Coordinates of C-alpha atoms in Angstrom, one line a residue:
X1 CA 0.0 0.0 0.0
X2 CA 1.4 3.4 -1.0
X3 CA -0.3 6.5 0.4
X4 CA 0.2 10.1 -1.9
X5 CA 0.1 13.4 -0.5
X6 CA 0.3 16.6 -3.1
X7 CA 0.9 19.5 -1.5
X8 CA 2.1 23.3 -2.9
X9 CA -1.2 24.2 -5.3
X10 CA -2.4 27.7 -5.6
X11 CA -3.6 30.7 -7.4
X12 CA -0.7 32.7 -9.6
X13 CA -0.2 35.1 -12.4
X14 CA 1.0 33.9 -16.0
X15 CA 4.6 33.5 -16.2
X16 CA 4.8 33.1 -12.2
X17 CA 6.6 29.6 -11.0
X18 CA 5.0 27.3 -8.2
X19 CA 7.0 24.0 -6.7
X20 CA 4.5 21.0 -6.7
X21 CA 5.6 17.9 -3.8
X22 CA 3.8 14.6 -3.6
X23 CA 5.0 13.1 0.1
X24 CA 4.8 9.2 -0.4
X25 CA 4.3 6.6 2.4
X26 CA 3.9 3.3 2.9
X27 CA 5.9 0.9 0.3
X28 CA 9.6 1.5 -0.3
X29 CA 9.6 5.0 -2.0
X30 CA 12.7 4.0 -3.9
X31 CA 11.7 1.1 -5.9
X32 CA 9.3 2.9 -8.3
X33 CA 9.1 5.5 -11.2
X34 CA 6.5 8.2 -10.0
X35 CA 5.1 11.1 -12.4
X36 CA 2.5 13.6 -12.2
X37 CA -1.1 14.4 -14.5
X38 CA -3.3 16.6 -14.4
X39 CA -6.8 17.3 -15.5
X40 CA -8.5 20.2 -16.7
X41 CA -12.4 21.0 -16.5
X42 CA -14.3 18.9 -18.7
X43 CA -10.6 17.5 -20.1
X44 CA -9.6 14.1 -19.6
X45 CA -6.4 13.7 -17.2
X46 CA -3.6 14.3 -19.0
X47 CA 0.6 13.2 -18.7
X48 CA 2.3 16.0 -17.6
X49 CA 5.9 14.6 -16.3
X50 CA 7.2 10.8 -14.9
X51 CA 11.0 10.4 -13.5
X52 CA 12.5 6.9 -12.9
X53 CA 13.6 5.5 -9.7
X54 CA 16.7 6.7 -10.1
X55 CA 16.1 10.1 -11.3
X56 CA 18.1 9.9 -13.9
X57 CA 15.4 9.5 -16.8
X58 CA 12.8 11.7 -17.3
X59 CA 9.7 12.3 -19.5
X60 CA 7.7 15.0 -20.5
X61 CA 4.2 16.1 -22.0
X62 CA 5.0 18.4 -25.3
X63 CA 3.2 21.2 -23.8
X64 CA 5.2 21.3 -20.6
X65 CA 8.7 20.1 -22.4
X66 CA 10.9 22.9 -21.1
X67 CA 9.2 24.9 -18.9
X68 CA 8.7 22.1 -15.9
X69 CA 11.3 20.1 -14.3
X70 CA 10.7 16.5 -12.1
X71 CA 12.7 16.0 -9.5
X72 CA 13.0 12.8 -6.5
X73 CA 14.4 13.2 -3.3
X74 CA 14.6 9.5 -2.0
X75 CA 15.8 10.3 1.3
X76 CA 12.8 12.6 2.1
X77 CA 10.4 10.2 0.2
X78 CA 9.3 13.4 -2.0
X79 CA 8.6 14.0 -5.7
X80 CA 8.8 17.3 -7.0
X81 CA 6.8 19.3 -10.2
X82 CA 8.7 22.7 -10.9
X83 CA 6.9 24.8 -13.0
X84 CA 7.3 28.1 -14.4
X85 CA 6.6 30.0 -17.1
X86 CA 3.3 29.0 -16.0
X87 CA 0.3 29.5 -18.7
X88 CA -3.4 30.5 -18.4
X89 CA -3.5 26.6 -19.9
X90 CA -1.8 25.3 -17.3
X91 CA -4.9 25.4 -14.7
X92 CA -5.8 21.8 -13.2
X93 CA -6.1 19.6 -10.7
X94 CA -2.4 18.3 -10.5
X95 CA -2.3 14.8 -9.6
X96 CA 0.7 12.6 -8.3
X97 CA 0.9 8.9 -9.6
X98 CA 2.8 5.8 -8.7
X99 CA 3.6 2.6 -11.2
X100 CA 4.7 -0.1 -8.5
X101 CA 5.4 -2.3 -10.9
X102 CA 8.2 -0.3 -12.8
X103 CA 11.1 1.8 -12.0
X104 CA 11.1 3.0 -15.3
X105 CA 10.2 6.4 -15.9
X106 CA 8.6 5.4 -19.4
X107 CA 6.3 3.3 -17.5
X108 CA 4.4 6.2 -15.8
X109 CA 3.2 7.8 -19.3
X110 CA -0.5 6.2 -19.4
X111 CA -2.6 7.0 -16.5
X112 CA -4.0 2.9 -17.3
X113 CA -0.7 2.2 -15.9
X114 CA -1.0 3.4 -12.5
X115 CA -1.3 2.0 -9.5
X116 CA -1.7 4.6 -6.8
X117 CA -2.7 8.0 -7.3
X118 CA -3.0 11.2 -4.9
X119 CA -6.0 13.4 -3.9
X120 CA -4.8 16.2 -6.4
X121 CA -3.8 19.5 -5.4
X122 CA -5.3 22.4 -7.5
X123 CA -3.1 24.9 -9.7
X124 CA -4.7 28.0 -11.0
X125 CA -2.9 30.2 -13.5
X126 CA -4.7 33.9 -14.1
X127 CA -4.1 35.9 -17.2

């Protein structure tokens, strides 16, 4: 059982930044690639970002290719979502997802493939 906690959501200004965290507990953090989605009103969730066990590979969605970075902190159990640049577009619930069956980063791309997901936390970008 792997319990996911999102934290860091909130209401900013286009082209402001905002540092996502998704606290994990429960199975060993380590052993799994973790990523994030996100969904839109009346949008299906979408891939935004996924990062191996390792943190050494990383993937991103085209429309956030650049502008966000994934990051792991093992010790502390934490995934991170760094976005800036941030876009009118941008606005969703962001999400936090786990594939405990993978450590590969490619492995957290379809949300069919996840295991354990978080509560959300809200991001909302003004123009």
């Amino acid at each position: 059982q792997v319990q996911l906690v999102e934290s860091g959501g909130g209401l900013v200004q286009a082209g402001d930044s905002l540092r996502l965290s998704c606290a994990a507990s429960g199975r060993t953090f380590v052993t799994y690639a973790m990523g994030w989605f996100r969904q839109a009103p009346a949008k299906e969730r979408e891939f935004v970002a996924s990062i191996s066990w390792t943190g050494v590979n990383t993937y991103y969605a085209d429309s956030t290719k650049g502008r966000f970075t994934i990051s792991r902190d093992n010790a502390k159990n934490t995934v991170y979502l760094q976005m800036n640049s941030l876009k009118p577009e941008d606005t969703a619930v962001y999400y936090c997802a786990a594939n405990l069956g993978s450590p590969q980063a490619m492995a957290v791309r379809n949300s069919g493939d996840i295991n354990y997901w978080g509560k959300g936390t809200l991001v909302t970008v003004s123009s």
